[in-house]
GROMACS .gro file of N, CA and C in nm:
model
  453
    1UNK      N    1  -2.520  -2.502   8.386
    1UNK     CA    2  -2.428  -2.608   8.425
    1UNK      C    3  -2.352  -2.655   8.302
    2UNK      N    4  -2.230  -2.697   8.318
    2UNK     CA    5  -2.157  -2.711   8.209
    2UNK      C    6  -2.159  -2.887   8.196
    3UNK      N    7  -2.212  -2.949   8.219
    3UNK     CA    8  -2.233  -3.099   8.220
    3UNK      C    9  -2.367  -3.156   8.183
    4UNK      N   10  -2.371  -3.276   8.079
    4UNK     CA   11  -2.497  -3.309   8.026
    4UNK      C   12  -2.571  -3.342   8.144
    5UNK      N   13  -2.701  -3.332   8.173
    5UNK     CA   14  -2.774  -3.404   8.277
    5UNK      C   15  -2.773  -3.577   8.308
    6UNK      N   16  -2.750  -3.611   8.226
    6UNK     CA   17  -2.694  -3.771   8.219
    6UNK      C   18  -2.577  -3.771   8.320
    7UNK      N   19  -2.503  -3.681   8.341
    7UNK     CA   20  -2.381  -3.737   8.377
    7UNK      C   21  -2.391  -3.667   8.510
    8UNK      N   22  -2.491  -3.522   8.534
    8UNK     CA   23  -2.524  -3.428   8.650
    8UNK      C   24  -2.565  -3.522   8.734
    9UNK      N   25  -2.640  -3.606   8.745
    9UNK     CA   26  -2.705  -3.704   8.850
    9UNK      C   27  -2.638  -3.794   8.901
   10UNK      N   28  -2.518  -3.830   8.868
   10UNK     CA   29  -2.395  -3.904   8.876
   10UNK      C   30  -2.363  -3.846   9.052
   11UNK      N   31  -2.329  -3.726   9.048
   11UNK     CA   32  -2.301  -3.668   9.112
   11UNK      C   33  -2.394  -3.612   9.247
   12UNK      N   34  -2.286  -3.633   9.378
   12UNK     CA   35  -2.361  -3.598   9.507
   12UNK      C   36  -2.417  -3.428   9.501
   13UNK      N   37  -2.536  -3.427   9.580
   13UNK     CA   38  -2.600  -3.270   9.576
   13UNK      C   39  -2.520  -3.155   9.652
   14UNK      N   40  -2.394  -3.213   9.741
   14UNK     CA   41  -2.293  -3.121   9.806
   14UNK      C   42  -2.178  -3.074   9.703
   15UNK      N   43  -2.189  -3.213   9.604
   15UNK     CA   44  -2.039  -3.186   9.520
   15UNK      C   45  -2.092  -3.111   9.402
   16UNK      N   46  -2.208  -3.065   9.359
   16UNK     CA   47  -2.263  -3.029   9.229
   16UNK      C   48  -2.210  -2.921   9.192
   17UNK      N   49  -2.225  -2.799   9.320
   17UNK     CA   50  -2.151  -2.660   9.325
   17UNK      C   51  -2.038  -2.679   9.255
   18UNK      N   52  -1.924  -2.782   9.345
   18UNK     CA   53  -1.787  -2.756   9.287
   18UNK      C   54  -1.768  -2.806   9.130
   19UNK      N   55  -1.816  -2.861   9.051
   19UNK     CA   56  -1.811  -2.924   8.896
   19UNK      C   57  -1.826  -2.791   8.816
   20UNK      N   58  -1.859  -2.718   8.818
   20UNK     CA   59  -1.858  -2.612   8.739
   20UNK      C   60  -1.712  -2.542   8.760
   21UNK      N   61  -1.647  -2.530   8.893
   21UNK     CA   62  -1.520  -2.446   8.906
   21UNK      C   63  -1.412  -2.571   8.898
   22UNK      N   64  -1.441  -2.690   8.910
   22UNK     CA   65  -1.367  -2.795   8.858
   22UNK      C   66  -1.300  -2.798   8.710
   23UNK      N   67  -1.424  -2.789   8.610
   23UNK     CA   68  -1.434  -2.804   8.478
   23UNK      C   69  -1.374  -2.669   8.456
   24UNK      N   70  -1.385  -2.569   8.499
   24UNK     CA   71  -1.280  -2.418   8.484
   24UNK      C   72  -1.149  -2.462   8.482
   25UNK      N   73  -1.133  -2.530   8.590
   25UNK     CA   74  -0.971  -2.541   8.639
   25UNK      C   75  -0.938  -2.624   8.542
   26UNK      N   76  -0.978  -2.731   8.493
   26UNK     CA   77  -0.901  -2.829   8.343
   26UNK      C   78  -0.936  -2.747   8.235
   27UNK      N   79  -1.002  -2.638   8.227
   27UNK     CA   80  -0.960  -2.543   8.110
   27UNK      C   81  -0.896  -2.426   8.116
   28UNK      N   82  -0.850  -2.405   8.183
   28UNK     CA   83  -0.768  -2.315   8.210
   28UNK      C   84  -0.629  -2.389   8.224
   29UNK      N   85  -0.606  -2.508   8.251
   29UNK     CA   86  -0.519  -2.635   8.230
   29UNK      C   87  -0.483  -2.650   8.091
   30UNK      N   88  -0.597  -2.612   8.024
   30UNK     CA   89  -0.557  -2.651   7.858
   30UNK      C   90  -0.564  -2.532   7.801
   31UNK      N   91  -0.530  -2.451   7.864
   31UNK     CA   92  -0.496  -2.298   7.756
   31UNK      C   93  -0.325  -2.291   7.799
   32UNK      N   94  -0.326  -2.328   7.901
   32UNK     CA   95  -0.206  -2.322   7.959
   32UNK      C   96  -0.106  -2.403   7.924
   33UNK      N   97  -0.149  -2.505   7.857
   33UNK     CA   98  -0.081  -2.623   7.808
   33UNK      C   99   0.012  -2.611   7.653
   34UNK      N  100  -0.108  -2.518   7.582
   34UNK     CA  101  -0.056  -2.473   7.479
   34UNK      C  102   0.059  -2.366   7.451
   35UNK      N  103   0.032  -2.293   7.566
   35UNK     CA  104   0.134  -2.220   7.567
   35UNK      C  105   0.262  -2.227   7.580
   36UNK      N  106   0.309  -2.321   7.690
   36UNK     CA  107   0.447  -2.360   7.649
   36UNK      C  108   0.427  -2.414   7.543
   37UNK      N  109   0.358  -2.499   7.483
   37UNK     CA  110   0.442  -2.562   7.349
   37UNK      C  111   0.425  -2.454   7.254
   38UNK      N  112   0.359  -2.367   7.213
   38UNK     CA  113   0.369  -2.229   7.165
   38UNK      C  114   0.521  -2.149   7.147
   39UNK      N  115   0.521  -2.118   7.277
   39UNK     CA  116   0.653  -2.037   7.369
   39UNK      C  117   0.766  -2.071   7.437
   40UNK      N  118   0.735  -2.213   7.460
   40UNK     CA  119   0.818  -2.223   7.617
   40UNK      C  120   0.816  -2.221   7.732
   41UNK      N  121   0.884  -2.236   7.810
   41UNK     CA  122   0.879  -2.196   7.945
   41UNK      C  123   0.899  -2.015   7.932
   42UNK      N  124   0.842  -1.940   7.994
   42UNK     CA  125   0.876  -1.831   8.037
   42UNK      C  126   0.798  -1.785   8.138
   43UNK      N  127   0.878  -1.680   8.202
   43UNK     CA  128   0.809  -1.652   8.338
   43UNK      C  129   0.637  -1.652   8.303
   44UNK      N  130   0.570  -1.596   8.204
   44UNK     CA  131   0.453  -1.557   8.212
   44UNK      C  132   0.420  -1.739   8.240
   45UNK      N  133   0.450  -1.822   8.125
   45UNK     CA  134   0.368  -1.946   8.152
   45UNK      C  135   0.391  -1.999   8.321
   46UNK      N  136   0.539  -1.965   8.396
   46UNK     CA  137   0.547  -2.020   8.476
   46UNK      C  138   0.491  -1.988   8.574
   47UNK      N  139   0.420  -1.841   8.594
   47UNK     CA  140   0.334  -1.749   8.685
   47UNK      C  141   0.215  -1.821   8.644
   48UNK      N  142   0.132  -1.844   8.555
   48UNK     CA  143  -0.001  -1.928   8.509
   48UNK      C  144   0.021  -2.056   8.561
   49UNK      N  145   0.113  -2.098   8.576
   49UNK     CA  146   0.153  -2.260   8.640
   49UNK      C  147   0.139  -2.253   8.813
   50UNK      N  148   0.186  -2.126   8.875
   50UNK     CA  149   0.196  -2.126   8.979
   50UNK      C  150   0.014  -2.088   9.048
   51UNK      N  151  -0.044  -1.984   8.927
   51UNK     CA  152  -0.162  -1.971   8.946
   51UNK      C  153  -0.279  -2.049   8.983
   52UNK      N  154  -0.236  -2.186   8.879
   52UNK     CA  155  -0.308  -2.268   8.835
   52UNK      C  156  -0.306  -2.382   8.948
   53UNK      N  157  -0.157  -2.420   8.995
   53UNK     CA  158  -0.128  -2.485   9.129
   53UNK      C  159  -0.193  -2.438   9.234
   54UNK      N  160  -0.204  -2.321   9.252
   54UNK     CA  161  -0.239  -2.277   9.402
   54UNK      C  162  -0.425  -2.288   9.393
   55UNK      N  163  -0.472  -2.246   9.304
   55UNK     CA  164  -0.585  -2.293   9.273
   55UNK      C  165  -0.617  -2.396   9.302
   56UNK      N  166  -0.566  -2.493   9.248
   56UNK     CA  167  -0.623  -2.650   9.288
   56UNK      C  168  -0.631  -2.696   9.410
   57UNK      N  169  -0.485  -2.639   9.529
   57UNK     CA  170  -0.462  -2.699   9.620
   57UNK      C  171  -0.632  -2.609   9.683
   58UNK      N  172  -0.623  -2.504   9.678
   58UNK     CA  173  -0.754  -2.451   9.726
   58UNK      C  174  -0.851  -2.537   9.727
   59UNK      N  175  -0.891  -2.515   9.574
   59UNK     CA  176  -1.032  -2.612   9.553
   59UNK      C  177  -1.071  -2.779   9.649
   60UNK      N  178  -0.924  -2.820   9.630
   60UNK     CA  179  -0.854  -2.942   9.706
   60UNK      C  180  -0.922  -2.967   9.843
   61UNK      N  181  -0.847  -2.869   9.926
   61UNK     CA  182  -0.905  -2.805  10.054
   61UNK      C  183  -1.058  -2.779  10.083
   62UNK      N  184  -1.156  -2.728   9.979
   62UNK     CA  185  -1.256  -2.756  10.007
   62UNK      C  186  -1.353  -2.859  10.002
   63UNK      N  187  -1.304  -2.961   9.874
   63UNK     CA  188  -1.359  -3.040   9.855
   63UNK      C  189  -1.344  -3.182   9.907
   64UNK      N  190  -1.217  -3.174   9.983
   64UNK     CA  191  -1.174  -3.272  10.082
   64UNK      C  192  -1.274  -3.357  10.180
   65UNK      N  193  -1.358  -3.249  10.226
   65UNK     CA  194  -1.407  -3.276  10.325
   65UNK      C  195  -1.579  -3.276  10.287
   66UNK      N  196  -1.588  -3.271  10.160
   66UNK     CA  197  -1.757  -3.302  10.074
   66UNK      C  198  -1.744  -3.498  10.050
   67UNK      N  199  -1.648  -3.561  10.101
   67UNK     CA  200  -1.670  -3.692  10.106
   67UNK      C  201  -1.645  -3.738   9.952
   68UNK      N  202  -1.692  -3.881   9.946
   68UNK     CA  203  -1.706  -3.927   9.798
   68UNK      C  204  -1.800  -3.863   9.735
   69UNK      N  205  -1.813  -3.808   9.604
   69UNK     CA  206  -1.823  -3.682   9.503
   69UNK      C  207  -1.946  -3.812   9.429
   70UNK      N  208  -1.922  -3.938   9.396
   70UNK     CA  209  -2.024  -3.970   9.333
   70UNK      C  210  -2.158  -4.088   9.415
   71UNK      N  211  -2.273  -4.044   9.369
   71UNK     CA  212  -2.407  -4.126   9.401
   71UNK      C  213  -2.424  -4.253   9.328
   72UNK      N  214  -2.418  -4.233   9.217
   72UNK     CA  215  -2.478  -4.369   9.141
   72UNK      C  216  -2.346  -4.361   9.008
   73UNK      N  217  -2.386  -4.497   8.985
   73UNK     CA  218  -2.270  -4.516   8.857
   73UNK      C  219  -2.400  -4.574   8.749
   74UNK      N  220  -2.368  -4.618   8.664
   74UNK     CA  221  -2.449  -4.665   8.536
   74UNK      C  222  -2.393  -4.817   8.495
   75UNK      N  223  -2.516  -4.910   8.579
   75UNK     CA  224  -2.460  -5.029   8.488
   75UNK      C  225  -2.540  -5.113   8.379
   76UNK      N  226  -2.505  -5.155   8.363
   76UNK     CA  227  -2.561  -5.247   8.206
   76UNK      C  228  -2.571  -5.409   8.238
   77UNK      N  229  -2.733  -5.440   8.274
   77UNK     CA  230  -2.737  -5.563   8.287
   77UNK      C  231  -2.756  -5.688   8.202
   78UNK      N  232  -2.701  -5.616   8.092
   78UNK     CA  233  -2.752  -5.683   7.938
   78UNK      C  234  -2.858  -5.677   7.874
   79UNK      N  235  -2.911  -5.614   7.978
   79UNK     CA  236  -3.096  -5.584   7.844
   79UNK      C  237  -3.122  -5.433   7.888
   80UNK      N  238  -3.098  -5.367   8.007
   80UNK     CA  239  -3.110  -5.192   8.026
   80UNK      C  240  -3.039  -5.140   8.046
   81UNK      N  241  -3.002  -5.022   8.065
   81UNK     CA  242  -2.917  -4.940   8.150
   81UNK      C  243  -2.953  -4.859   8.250
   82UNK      N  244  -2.898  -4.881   8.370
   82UNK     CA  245  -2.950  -4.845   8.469
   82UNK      C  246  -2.862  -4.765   8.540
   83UNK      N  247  -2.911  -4.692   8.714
   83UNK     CA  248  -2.841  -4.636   8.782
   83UNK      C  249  -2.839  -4.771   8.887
   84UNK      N  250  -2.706  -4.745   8.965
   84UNK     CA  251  -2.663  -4.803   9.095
   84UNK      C  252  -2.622  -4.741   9.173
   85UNK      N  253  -2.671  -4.730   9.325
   85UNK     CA  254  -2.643  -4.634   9.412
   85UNK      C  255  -2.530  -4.688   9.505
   86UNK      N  256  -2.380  -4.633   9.486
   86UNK     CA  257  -2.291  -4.654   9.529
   86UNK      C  258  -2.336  -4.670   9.658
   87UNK      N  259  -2.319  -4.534   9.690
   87UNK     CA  260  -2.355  -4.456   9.852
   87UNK      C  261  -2.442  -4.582   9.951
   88UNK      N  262  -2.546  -4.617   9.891
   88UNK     CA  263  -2.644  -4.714   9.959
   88UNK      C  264  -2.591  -4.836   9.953
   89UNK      N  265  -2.505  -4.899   9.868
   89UNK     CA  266  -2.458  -5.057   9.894
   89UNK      C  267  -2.333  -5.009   9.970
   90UNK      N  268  -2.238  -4.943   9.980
   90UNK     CA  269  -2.188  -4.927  10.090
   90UNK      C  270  -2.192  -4.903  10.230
   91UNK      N  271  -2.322  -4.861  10.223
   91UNK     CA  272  -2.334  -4.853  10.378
   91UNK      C  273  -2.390  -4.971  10.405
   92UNK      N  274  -2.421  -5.047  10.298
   92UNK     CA  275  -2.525  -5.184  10.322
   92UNK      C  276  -2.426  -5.275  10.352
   93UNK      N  277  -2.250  -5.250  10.309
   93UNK     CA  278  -2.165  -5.341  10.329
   93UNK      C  279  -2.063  -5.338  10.491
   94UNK      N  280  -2.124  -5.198  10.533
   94UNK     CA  281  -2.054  -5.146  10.654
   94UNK      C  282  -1.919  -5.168  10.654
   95UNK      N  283  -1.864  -5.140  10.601
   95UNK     CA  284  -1.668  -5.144  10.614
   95UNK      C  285  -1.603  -5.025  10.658
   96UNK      N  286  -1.529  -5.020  10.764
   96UNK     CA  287  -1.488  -4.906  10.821
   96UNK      C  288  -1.356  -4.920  10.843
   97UNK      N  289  -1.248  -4.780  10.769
   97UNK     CA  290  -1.298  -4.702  10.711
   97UNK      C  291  -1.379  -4.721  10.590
   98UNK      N  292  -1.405  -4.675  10.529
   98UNK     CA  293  -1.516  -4.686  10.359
   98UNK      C  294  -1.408  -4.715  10.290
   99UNK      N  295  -1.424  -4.812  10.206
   99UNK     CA  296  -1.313  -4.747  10.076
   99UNK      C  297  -1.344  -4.636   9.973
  100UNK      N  298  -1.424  -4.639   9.996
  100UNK     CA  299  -1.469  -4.475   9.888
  100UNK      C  300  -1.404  -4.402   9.957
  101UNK      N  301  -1.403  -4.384  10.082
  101UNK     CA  302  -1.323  -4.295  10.173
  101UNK      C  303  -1.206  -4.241  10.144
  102UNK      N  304  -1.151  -4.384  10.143
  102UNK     CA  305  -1.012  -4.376  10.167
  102UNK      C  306  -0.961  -4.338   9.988
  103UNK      N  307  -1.048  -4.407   9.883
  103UNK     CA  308  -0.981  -4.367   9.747
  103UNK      C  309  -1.000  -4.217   9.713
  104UNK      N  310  -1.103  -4.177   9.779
  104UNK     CA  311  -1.124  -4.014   9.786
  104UNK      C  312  -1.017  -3.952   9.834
  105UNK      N  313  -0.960  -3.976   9.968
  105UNK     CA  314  -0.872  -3.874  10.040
  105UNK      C  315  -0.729  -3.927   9.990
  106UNK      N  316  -0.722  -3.985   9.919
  106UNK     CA  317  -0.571  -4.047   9.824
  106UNK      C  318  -0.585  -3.962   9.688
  107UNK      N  319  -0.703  -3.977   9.625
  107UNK     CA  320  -0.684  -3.887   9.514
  107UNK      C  321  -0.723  -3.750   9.544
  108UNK      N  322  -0.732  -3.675   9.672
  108UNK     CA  323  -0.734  -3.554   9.699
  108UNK      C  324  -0.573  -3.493   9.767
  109UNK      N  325  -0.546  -3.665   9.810
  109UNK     CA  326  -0.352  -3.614   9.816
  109UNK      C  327  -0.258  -3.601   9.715
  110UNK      N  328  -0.285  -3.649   9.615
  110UNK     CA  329  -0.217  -3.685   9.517
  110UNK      C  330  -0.239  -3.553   9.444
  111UNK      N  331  -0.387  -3.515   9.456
  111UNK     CA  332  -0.440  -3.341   9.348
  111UNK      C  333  -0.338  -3.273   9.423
  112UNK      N  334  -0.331  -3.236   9.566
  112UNK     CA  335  -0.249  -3.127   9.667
  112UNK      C  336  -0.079  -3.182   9.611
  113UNK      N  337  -0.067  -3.298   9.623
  113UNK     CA  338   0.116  -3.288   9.601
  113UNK      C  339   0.170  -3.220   9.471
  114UNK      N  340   0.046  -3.313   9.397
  114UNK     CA  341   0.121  -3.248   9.265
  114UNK      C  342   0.091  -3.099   9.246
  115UNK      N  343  -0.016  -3.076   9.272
  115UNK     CA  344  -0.031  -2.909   9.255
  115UNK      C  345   0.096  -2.834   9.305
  116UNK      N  346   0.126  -2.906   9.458
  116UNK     CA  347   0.213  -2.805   9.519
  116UNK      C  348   0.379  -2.823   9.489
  117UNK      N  349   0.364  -2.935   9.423
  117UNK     CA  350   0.493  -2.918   9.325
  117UNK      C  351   0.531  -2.851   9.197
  118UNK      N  352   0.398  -2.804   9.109
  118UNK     CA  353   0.364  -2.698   9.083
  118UNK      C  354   0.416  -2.588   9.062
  119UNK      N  355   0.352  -2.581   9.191
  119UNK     CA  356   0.348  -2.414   9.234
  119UNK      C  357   0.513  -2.378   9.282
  120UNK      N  358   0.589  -2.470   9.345
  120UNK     CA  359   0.669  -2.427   9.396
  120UNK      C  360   0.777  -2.437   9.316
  121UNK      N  361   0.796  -2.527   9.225
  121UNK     CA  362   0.841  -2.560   9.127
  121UNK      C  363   0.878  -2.431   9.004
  122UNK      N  364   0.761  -2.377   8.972
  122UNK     CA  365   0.728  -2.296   8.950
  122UNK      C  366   0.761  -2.109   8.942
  123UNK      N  367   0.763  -2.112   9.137
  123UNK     CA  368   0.798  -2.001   9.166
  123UNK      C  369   0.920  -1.988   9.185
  124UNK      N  370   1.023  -2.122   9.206
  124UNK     CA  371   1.164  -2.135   9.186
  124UNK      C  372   1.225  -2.102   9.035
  125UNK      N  373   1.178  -2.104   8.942
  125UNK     CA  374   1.182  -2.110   8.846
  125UNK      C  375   1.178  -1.962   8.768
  126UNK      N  376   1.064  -1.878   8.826
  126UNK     CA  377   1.070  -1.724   8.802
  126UNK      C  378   1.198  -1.711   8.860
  127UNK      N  379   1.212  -1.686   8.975
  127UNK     CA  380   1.285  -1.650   9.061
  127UNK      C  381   1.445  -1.615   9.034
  128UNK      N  382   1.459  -1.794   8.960
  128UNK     CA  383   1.582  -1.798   8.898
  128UNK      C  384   1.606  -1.698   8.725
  129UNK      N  385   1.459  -1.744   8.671
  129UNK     CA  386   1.514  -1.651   8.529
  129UNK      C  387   1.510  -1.512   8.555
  130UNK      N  388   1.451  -1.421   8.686
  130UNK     CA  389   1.451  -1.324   8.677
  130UNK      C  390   1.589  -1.241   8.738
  131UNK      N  391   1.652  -1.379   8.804
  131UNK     CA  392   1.776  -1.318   8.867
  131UNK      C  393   1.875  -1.334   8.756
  132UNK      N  394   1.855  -1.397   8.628
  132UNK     CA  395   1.930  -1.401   8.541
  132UNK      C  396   1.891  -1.301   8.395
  133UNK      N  397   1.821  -1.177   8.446
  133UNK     CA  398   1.737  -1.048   8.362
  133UNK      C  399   1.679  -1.086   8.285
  134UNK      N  400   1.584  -1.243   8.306
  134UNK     CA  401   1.523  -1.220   8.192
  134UNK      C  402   1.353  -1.164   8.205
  135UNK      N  403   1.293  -1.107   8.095
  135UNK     CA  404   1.170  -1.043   8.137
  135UNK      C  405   1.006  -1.135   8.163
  136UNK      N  406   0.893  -1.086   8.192
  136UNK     CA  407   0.820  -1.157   8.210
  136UNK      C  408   0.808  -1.258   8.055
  137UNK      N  409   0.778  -1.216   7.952
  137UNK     CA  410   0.744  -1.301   7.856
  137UNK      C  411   0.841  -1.276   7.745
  138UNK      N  412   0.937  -1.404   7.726
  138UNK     CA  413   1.058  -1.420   7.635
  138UNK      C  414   1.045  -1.565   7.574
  139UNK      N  415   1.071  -1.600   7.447
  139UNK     CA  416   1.071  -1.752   7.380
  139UNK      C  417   1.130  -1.814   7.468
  140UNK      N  418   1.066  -1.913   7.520
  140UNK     CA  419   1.152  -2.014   7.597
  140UNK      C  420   1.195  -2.140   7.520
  141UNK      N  421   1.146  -2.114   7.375
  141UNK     CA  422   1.247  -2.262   7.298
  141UNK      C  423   1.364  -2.192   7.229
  142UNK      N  424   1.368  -2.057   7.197
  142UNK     CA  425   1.478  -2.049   7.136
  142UNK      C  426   1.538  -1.973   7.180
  143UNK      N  427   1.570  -1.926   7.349
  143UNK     CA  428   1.717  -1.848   7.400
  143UNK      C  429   1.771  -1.971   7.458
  144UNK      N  430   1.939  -1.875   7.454
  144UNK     CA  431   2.031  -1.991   7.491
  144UNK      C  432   2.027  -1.996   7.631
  145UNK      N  433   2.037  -2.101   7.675
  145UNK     CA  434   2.066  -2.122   7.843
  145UNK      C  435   2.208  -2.027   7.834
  146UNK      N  436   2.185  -2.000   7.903
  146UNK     CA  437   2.330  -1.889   7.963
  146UNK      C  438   2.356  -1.845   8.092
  147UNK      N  439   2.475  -1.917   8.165
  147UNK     CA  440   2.500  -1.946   8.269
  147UNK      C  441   2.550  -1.855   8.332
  148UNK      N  442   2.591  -1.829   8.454
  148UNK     CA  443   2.640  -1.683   8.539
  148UNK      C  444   2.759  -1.725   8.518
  149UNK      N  445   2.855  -1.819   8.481
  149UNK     CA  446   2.975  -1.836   8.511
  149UNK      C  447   3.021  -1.783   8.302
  150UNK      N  448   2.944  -1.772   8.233
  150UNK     CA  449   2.962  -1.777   8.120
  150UNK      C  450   2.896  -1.587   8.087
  151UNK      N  451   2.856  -1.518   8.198
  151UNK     CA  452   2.821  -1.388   8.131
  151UNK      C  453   2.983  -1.301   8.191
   0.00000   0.00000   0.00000
């Protein structure tokens, strides 16, 4: 597992699976990150962008429906540190819908929009430099924009 055990128990026993292909996807986020500032935009980074989008919305999709992702939080009552079980004072507060609920399926809309702006973003973007010959991997800080009305 790629997470200290301190922080593994945090976490529900449905959502445990996905934290390992989670923690993939924000590193593969940060290899990717470097690269444009490396290179630029070019098709290769923008194909890794589109990769990387469609991925998430996936992961998105499955994890949608594993509910709120955390069990207990860690609080500090001034003399220990302890666990607090979300999950159990909420149901102890009965509010329907949950708000865990609802902040879950907002930040699982927000993962899908932006991903899929992304991706599409993205594949508009090949699309266009390739109709303008350029190849998969070219500096994208130092060619000139060069327009169809100007070749």
């Amino acid at each position: 597992m790629l997470i200290l055990p301190h922080v593994r128990i945090l976490f529900t026993s449905v959502f445990l699976p996905f934290v390992p292909v989670l923690i993939g996807l924000r590193l593969f986020g940060s290899v990717v990150g470097p690269l444009f500032f490396l290179r630029g935009e070019n098709n290769f980074t923008l194909a890794l962008e589109v990769v990387l989008g469609v991925a998430w919305i996936v992961v998105s999709a499955m994890i949608v429906h594993i509910g709120w992702p955390l069990r207990y939080m860690y609080i500090y009552d001034g003399t220990t540190l302890g666990l607090f079980d979300i999950v159990s004072f909420m149901a102890q507060v009965d509010l329907t819908p949950s708000p865990l609920l609802i902040i879950w399926v907002m930040a699982i809309f927000v993962a899908v929009a932006s991903s899929t702006w992304r991706a599409i973003s993205g594949i508009a973007k090949i699309s266009w430099y390739m109709r303008e010959g350029r190849g998969v991997w070219w500096d994208g800080r130092a060619s000139p924009q060069v327009s169809r009305t100007q070749q």
